[in-house]
Amino acid sequence: MTDIAVVGFAHAPHTPATDGTTNGVEMLVPCFQDLYAGLGITKSDIGFWCSGSSDYLAGRAFSFIAAIDAIGAVPPINESHVEMDAAWALYEAWVKLVTGEVDTALVYGFGKASAGRLDRTLGLQTDPYLVAPLGVADSNLAALQARLGLAAGRWTERDLAEVAARARRAALATPDAQIAEDVDAEELLTRPVVADPLREHDCPPITDGAAAIVLAAGDRARELCDRPAWITGIEHRIDSAHLTGRDWLAMPSLTTAAERALGGDPTLDAAYLHTPYSHQELLARAAIGLAEDVPVNPDGGPLTGNPMFSGGLERIGRAARRVFDGAERVLAHAGQGPLLQQNLVAVLEGSPR
Amino acid sequence: MNQPLTAPLDLFFDYQRSTGPTIGAFVTGLRDGRLLGARIGDGRVLVPPPEYDPATGVPIDDFVEVGPAGTVLSYSWQDEPQPEHPLDTPFAWALVQLDGADTPLLHVLQGDRDELEVGLRVVPRWADERAGRITDLVFVPERRLSSSKPSSDPEHPSSTSQPGSDPERPLSPSTPSSAEAEPVSLINTPIALSIEHSASAQESEYLRGLARGELIGARVGPGSPVYIPPRGASPTDGVPTEEFVQVADTGTVTTFCIVNVPFLGQQITPPYVSAYVLLDGADIAIQHLILECPADEVRMGMRVQAKWRPESEWGHTLRNIEYFRPTGEPDADYETYRHHL
């Protein structure tokens, strides 16, 4: 099969609220300019474009169309969109490259979460017949899941605080982190509960953001990048849409996606997990079967900045950057939907297999 | 450049959804005061009934009555109820595993915060008037039933239909299951979103121009196309359009349609003309009304001018122009607008 690699990554600053539009142009244009300059290419070098965003966040239909202005779509471009995190746009672009029809693709995602009531809007992802009419928010579901794990002895409140404290300390070394703090679990446990039993640090911040990645195939990737991050495995799976028919303390779709993407080799330099709540990092670690010594989210991860519809793509981008910088094998995860119903795993390596 | 303009955007959709045979059976049960699950291929009973077996995809029709009592598997206290919630006093979100079911139902629980615990036994409290919706019931602790008086005041029954409003109300459904009643085949599921909508920096200049009675477009630089309303970037190459240009309120009809169909919110009696007007100095047409002439006299190339509303009515909106009307000038030559169609 064609070798395909991430050759460039850029993202907008993580910020609680931009004054830009919900169509993301203001956040995306600098990302594209960054990528073009870094790779020494222009718009016309890109064979395929694919984006991820949500009209529910923008409050308008076909909101992604306006973002295409940030590309410049004349003469017509080869373009597609998913109403999902842009990690799934990357998957579509990867498939496009596998066909051999194009040798480069630019993938981007964006979301202005601050424009609405994000917690409530994410609740609208649930079954519109029997769940969404209750008015349940994303954090309510996460809270119920966290207590289920507490009751089952899967974790303690201290375990969750340890996850959050590690994330906040890690983010101190990330220049663009929205939240970073030299803090320990002891201190975090004294802070108030916001979504019983979760505390503020167990929940993701609201983040406006955007990210973009350039993919290239074979020799084109080698031309564009000294050390491309080769995608040696990529897989996505989905759990049942019957929310309470699922086992909330397991993530079978993630387990399967990880098995397929890792191909039986658990060796990893790091893992970038797209888990917005502290207990979900523990669930995802277990679902993937990560070894104890694999560093998770060395940048701080979604607990320190959680851009919508580009957050999963950003996990892949940050994993790729680790490979650019010399790492051998890094895992990236993207999750979305109620309680991470859908999961994608990509494995990035310094040499193609 | 000034700060971008913002305005609240409140969206509301009243979705009407058909229920189908499975959700239909469940919500018909709710209307009749019964809780239904369904047995799937591995023998487990799921609540609500899934339309298809999550493992095998086989359609499910083995309905099983469950509950009405159940056990709390998890809960989360909601201190400040929001308008979209079924209760207007503090309550708990709960996963309730109904007796006879193998998986929980996500619902709300009315009770005191300090009595909440995993393992708490709960029962449904049904609304007096039930429409076959998930909000036809709330759960309450079972022990409250055994400790409360049978009936508080039969002379003054609860006047509200909110299921959890009266903790003393009997727990059984107010109307017995009715075999004659039609199954619930449609339910309304309203959805609302509140967005703080931001105009782009360029759009804000355009809107501020309108408030002054000016039409402001923008371009990348001298000689490049003028877009009105201005866009953040040239759609040709993505280069920011940072030079603002005022255009005239006169222009040419490039294309048009005659509106004959009435619709909700229509402000003018049909037939009337909606047209693309290429303003003098602009390279992209705007859509507006053509009035003060019979609809069948409007034509491509017709020269028109804005009819502004009185200045006292102006705001940050293109509505400041009430419509366009013919100037009486000779029609524009096709060559002058053929590239703008």
mmCIF file of N, CA and C in Angstrom, chain B residues 124-202:
data_model
loop_
_atom_site.group_PDB
_atom_site.id
_atom_site.type_symbol
_atom_site.label_atom_id
_atom_site.label_comp_id
_atom_site.label_asym_id
_atom_site.label_seq_id
_atom_site.Cartn_x
_atom_site.Cartn_y
_atom_site.Cartn_z
ATOM 1 N N PRO B 124 -41.200 5.394 39.478
ATOM 2 C CA PRO B 124 -41.610 6.530 38.650
ATOM 3 C C PRO B 124 -42.768 7.297 39.290
ATOM 4 N N ARG B 125 -42.782 8.612 39.072
ATOM 5 C CA ARG B 125 -43.970 9.396 39.364
ATOM 6 C C ARG B 125 -44.455 9.932 38.014
ATOM 7 N N TRP B 126 -45.652 9.578 37.666
ATOM 8 C CA TRP B 126 -46.170 9.886 36.334
ATOM 9 C C TRP B 126 -46.882 11.226 36.307
ATOM 10 N N ALA B 127 -46.779 11.913 35.177
ATOM 11 C CA ALA B 127 -47.536 13.149 34.973
ATOM 12 C C ALA B 127 -49.012 12.810 34.796
ATOM 13 N N ASP B 128 -49.885 13.755 35.196
ATOM 14 C CA ASP B 128 -51.326 13.533 35.013
ATOM 15 C C ASP B 128 -51.669 13.406 33.534
ATOM 16 N N GLU B 129 -51.134 14.342 32.760
ATOM 17 C CA GLU B 129 -51.407 14.312 31.320
ATOM 18 C C GLU B 129 -50.138 13.866 30.627
ATOM 19 N N ARG B 130 -50.248 12.747 29.925
ATOM 20 C CA ARG B 130 -49.047 12.190 29.307
ATOM 21 C C ARG B 130 -49.214 12.139 27.799
ATOM 22 N N ALA B 131 -48.151 12.541 27.100
ATOM 23 C CA ALA B 131 -48.215 12.643 25.646
ATOM 24 C C ALA B 131 -47.396 11.554 24.963
ATOM 25 N N GLY B 132 -46.796 10.676 25.736
ATOM 26 C CA GLY B 132 -45.915 9.693 25.124
ATOM 27 C C GLY B 132 -44.532 10.279 24.916
ATOM 28 N N ARG B 133 -44.054 10.985 25.925
ATOM 29 C CA ARG B 133 -42.710 11.569 25.851
ATOM 30 C C ARG B 133 -41.898 11.100 27.048
ATOM 31 N N ILE B 134 -40.574 11.149 26.911
ATOM 32 C CA ILE B 134 -39.689 10.675 27.973
ATOM 33 C C ILE B 134 -39.881 11.505 29.239
ATOM 34 N N THR B 135 -40.416 12.716 29.088
ATOM 35 C CA THR B 135 -40.638 13.586 30.245
ATOM 36 C C THR B 135 -42.022 13.375 30.874
ATOM 37 N N ASP B 136 -42.703 12.294 30.493
ATOM 38 C CA ASP B 136 -43.991 11.971 31.127
ATOM 39 C C ASP B 136 -43.825 11.450 32.552
ATOM 40 N N LEU B 137 -42.594 11.207 32.967
ATOM 41 C CA LEU B 137 -42.361 10.713 34.318
ATOM 42 C C LEU B 137 -41.073 11.308 34.857
ATOM 43 N N VAL B 138 -40.946 11.270 36.187
ATOM 44 C CA VAL B 138 -39.649 11.443 36.842
ATOM 45 C C VAL B 138 -39.554 10.305 37.847
ATOM 46 N N PHE B 139 -38.346 10.075 38.353
ATOM 47 C CA PHE B 139 -38.203 9.053 39.397
ATOM 48 C C PHE B 139 -38.131 9.720 40.776
ATOM 49 N N VAL B 140 -38.650 9.009 41.788
ATOM 50 C CA VAL B 140 -38.562 9.468 43.182
ATOM 51 C C VAL B 140 -38.137 8.276 44.032
ATOM 52 N N PRO B 141 -37.537 8.537 45.196
ATOM 53 C CA PRO B 141 -37.135 7.421 46.060
ATOM 54 C C PRO B 141 -38.345 6.599 46.487
ATOM 55 N N GLU B 142 -38.175 5.281 46.505
ATOM 56 C CA GLU B 142 -39.284 4.396 46.853
ATOM 57 C C GLU B 142 -39.667 4.559 48.321
ATOM 58 N N ARG B 143 -38.651 4.823 49.171
ATOM 59 C CA ARG B 143 -38.939 4.877 50.615
ATOM 60 C C ARG B 143 -39.858 6.033 50.954
ATOM 61 N N ARG B 144 -39.856 7.055 50.075
ATOM 62 C CA ARG B 144 -40.761 8.172 50.307
ATOM 63 C C ARG B 144 -42.215 7.696 50.237
ATOM 64 N N LEU B 145 -42.450 6.734 49.352
ATOM 65 C CA LEU B 145 -43.808 6.196 49.201
ATOM 66 C C LEU B 145 -44.272 5.566 50.515
ATOM 67 N N SER B 146 -43.400 4.743 51.134
ATOM 68 C CA SER B 146 -43.824 4.016 52.332
ATOM 69 C C SER B 146 -43.960 4.949 53.528
ATOM 70 N N SER B 147 -43.224 6.078 53.523
ATOM 71 C CA SER B 147 -43.261 6.944 54.698
ATOM 72 C C SER B 147 -44.292 8.063 54.566
ATOM 73 N N SER B 148 -44.804 8.305 53.356
ATOM 74 C CA SER B 148 -45.708 9.438 53.183
ATOM 75 C C SER B 148 -47.159 9.012 53.409
ATOM 76 N N LYS B 149 -47.972 10.017 53.694
ATOM 77 C CA LYS B 149 -49.402 9.761 53.896
ATOM 78 C C LYS B 149 -50.030 9.373 52.558
ATOM 79 N N PRO B 150 -51.126 8.637 52.594
ATOM 80 C CA PRO B 150 -51.720 8.156 51.361
ATOM 81 C C PRO B 150 -52.154 9.290 50.426
ATOM 82 N N SER B 151 -52.802 10.299 50.993
ATOM 83 C CA SER B 151 -53.235 11.397 50.137
ATOM 84 C C SER B 151 -53.308 12.656 50.975
ATOM 85 N N SER B 152 -52.735 13.731 50.491
ATOM 86 C CA SER B 152 -52.623 14.923 51.316
ATOM 87 C C SER B 152 -53.945 15.672 51.399
ATOM 88 N N ASP B 153 -54.527 15.967 50.282
ATOM 89 C CA ASP B 153 -55.738 16.791 50.280
ATOM 90 C C ASP B 153 -56.550 16.490 49.030
ATOM 91 N N PRO B 154 -57.502 15.571 49.127
ATOM 92 C CA PRO B 154 -58.254 15.167 47.945
ATOM 93 C C PRO B 154 -59.092 16.308 47.366
ATOM 94 N N GLU B 155 -59.369 17.347 48.170
ATOM 95 C CA GLU B 155 -60.163 18.479 47.666
ATOM 96 C C GLU B 155 -59.351 19.347 46.704
ATOM 97 N N HIS B 156 -58.020 19.310 46.848
ATOM 98 C CA HIS B 156 -57.196 20.207 46.045
ATOM 99 C C HIS B 156 -56.117 19.414 45.325
ATOM 100 N N PRO B 157 -56.517 18.677 44.337
ATOM 101 C CA PRO B 157 -55.503 17.910 43.602
ATOM 102 C C PRO B 157 -54.558 18.851 42.852
ATOM 103 N N SER B 158 -53.397 18.333 42.561
ATOM 104 C CA SER B 158 -52.398 19.137 41.853
ATOM 105 C C SER B 158 -52.954 19.627 40.522
ATOM 106 N N SER B 159 -52.745 20.904 40.233
ATOM 107 C CA SER B 159 -53.285 21.440 38.991
ATOM 108 C C SER B 159 -52.264 21.397 37.870
ATOM 109 N N THR B 160 -51.034 21.107 38.226
ATOM 110 C CA THR B 160 -50.016 21.114 37.173
ATOM 111 C C THR B 160 -49.814 19.704 36.631
ATOM 112 N N SER B 161 -49.323 19.639 35.423
ATOM 113 C CA SER B 161 -49.087 18.315 34.856
ATOM 114 C C SER B 161 -47.624 17.917 34.968
ATOM 115 N N GLN B 162 -46.813 18.776 35.601
ATOM 116 C CA GLN B 162 -45.397 18.425 35.768
ATOM 117 C C GLN B 162 -45.297 17.210 36.690
ATOM 118 N N PRO B 163 -44.626 16.167 36.254
ATOM 119 C CA PRO B 163 -44.719 14.907 36.980
ATOM 120 C C PRO B 163 -44.184 14.969 38.395
ATOM 121 N N GLY B 164 -43.149 15.756 38.635
ATOM 122 C CA GLY B 164 -42.548 15.704 39.955
ATOM 123 C C GLY B 164 -43.004 16.812 40.871
ATOM 124 N N SER B 165 -44.052 17.540 40.492
ATOM 125 C CA SER B 165 -44.359 18.768 41.207
ATOM 126 C C SER B 165 -44.919 18.522 42.605
ATOM 127 N N ASP B 166 -45.584 17.435 42.814
ATOM 128 C CA ASP B 166 -46.224 17.203 44.105
ATOM 129 C C ASP B 166 -45.719 15.893 44.701
ATOM 130 N N PRO B 167 -44.839 15.995 45.688
ATOM 131 C CA PRO B 167 -44.231 14.771 46.219
ATOM 132 C C PRO B 167 -45.244 13.861 46.903
ATOM 133 N N GLU B 168 -46.448 14.365 47.222
ATOM 134 C CA GLU B 168 -47.440 13.539 47.914
ATOM 135 C C GLU B 168 -48.375 12.833 46.937
ATOM 136 N N ARG B 169 -48.203 13.132 45.656
ATOM 137 C CA ARG B 169 -49.195 12.595 44.723
ATOM 138 C C ARG B 169 -49.023 11.088 44.558
ATOM 139 N N PRO B 170 -50.131 10.374 44.354
ATOM 140 C CA PRO B 170 -50.016 8.930 44.144
ATOM 141 C C PRO B 170 -49.084 8.623 42.986
ATOM 142 N N LEU B 171 -48.500 7.459 43.042
ATOM 143 C CA LEU B 171 -47.463 7.121 42.077
ATOM 144 C C LEU B 171 -47.976 6.376 40.865
ATOM 145 N N SER B 172 -49.164 5.833 40.964
ATOM 146 C CA SER B 172 -49.656 5.068 39.826
ATOM 147 C C SER B 172 -50.158 6.016 38.747
ATOM 148 N N PRO B 173 -50.166 5.590 37.515
ATOM 149 C CA PRO B 173 -50.653 6.428 36.437
ATOM 150 C C PRO B 173 -52.099 6.835 36.690
ATOM 151 N N SER B 174 -52.445 8.060 36.286
ATOM 152 C CA SER B 174 -53.771 8.561 36.584
ATOM 153 C C SER B 174 -54.833 7.912 35.701
ATOM 154 N N THR B 175 -54.449 7.501 34.522
ATOM 155 C CA THR B 175 -55.415 6.801 33.678
ATOM 156 C C THR B 175 -54.888 5.396 33.412
ATOM 157 N N PRO B 176 -55.751 4.400 33.463
ATOM 158 C CA PRO B 176 -55.285 3.048 33.202
ATOM 159 C C PRO B 176 -54.904 2.886 31.732
ATOM 160 N N SER B 177 -54.104 1.913 31.491
ATOM 161 C CA SER B 177 -53.704 1.617 30.118
ATOM 162 C C SER B 177 -54.945 1.426 29.257
ATOM 163 N N SER B 178 -54.979 2.088 28.128
ATOM 164 C CA SER B 178 -56.168 2.041 27.285
ATOM 165 C C SER B 178 -55.863 1.305 25.994
ATOM 166 N N ALA B 179 -56.476 0.171 25.853
ATOM 167 C CA ALA B 179 -56.218 -0.648 24.667
ATOM 168 C C ALA B 179 -56.784 0.005 23.409
ATOM 169 N N GLU B 180 -57.784 0.853 23.581
ATOM 170 C CA GLU B 180 -58.428 1.445 22.390
ATOM 171 C C GLU B 180 -57.638 2.623 21.843
ATOM 172 N N ALA B 181 -56.827 3.264 22.737
ATOM 173 C CA ALA B 181 -56.132 4.473 22.287
ATOM 174 C C ALA B 181 -55.168 4.140 21.149
ATOM 175 N N GLU B 182 -55.039 5.073 20.237
ATOM 176 C CA GLU B 182 -54.125 4.892 19.107
ATOM 177 C C GLU B 182 -52.675 4.883 19.619
ATOM 178 N N PRO B 183 -51.804 4.096 19.007
ATOM 179 C CA PRO B 183 -50.388 4.175 19.376
ATOM 180 C C PRO B 183 -49.827 5.567 19.065
ATOM 181 N N VAL B 184 -48.831 5.971 19.807
ATOM 182 C CA VAL B 184 -48.178 7.267 19.569
ATOM 183 C C VAL B 184 -47.231 7.096 18.377
ATOM 184 N N SER B 185 -47.553 7.790 17.281
ATOM 185 C CA SER B 185 -46.732 7.609 16.081
ATOM 186 C C SER B 185 -45.878 8.831 15.764
ATOM 187 N N LEU B 186 -46.161 9.963 16.403
ATOM 188 C CA LEU B 186 -45.380 11.180 16.177
ATOM 189 C C LEU B 186 -45.087 11.832 17.518
ATOM 190 N N ILE B 187 -43.872 12.357 17.678
ATOM 191 C CA ILE B 187 -43.597 13.177 18.861
ATOM 192 C C ILE B 187 -42.872 14.447 18.426
ATOM 193 N N ASN B 188 -43.153 15.523 19.149
ATOM 194 C CA ASN B 188 -42.429 16.772 18.902
ATOM 195 C C ASN B 188 -41.211 16.809 19.806
ATOM 196 N N THR B 189 -40.077 17.143 19.220
ATOM 197 C CA THR B 189 -38.865 17.286 20.025
ATOM 198 C C THR B 189 -38.255 18.645 19.708
ATOM 199 N N PRO B 190 -38.665 19.670 20.458
ATOM 200 C CA PRO B 190 -38.133 21.013 20.205
ATOM 201 C C PRO B 190 -36.645 21.072 20.496
ATOM 202 N N ILE B 191 -35.926 21.846 19.718
ATOM 203 C CA ILE B 191 -34.496 22.042 19.947
ATOM 204 C C ILE B 191 -34.205 23.533 19.850
ATOM 205 N N ALA B 192 -33.477 24.051 20.802
ATOM 206 C CA ALA B 192 -33.144 25.479 20.803
ATOM 207 C C ALA B 192 -31.643 25.658 20.969
ATOM 208 N N LEU B 193 -31.111 26.648 20.302
ATOM 209 C CA LEU B 193 -29.702 27.015 20.442
ATOM 210 C C LEU B 193 -29.619 28.531 20.581
ATOM 211 N N SER B 194 -28.786 28.997 21.473
ATOM 212 C CA SER B 194 -28.525 30.435 21.573
ATOM 213 C C SER B 194 -27.069 30.672 21.235
ATOM 214 N N ILE B 195 -26.855 31.439 20.189
ATOM 215 C CA ILE B 195 -25.501 31.705 19.703
ATOM 216 C C ILE B 195 -25.260 33.207 19.790
ATOM 217 N N GLU B 196 -24.073 33.601 20.219
ATOM 218 C CA GLU B 196 -23.677 34.998 20.104
ATOM 219 C C GLU B 196 -22.950 35.117 18.769
ATOM 220 N N HIS B 197 -23.671 35.643 17.781
ATOM 221 C CA HIS B 197 -23.128 35.639 16.426
ATOM 222 C C HIS B 197 -22.216 36.842 16.219
ATOM 223 N N SER B 198 -21.032 36.585 15.677
ATOM 224 C CA SER B 198 -20.087 37.667 15.406
ATOM 225 C C SER B 198 -19.987 37.893 13.909
ATOM 226 N N ALA B 199 -20.068 39.153 13.510
ATOM 227 C CA ALA B 199 -19.734 39.491 12.130
ATOM 228 C C ALA B 199 -18.218 39.539 12.029
ATOM 229 N N SER B 200 -17.691 39.258 10.848
ATOM 230 C CA SER B 200 -16.245 39.392 10.665
ATOM 231 C C SER B 200 -15.883 40.874 10.712
ATOM 232 N N ALA B 201 -14.592 41.144 10.824
ATOM 233 C CA ALA B 201 -14.133 42.542 10.848
ATOM 234 C C ALA B 201 -14.615 43.275 9.601
ATOM 235 N N GLN B 202 -14.501 42.594 8.432
ATOM 236 C CA GLN B 202 -14.904 43.234 7.180
ATOM 237 C C GLN B 202 -16.418 43.428 7.120
#
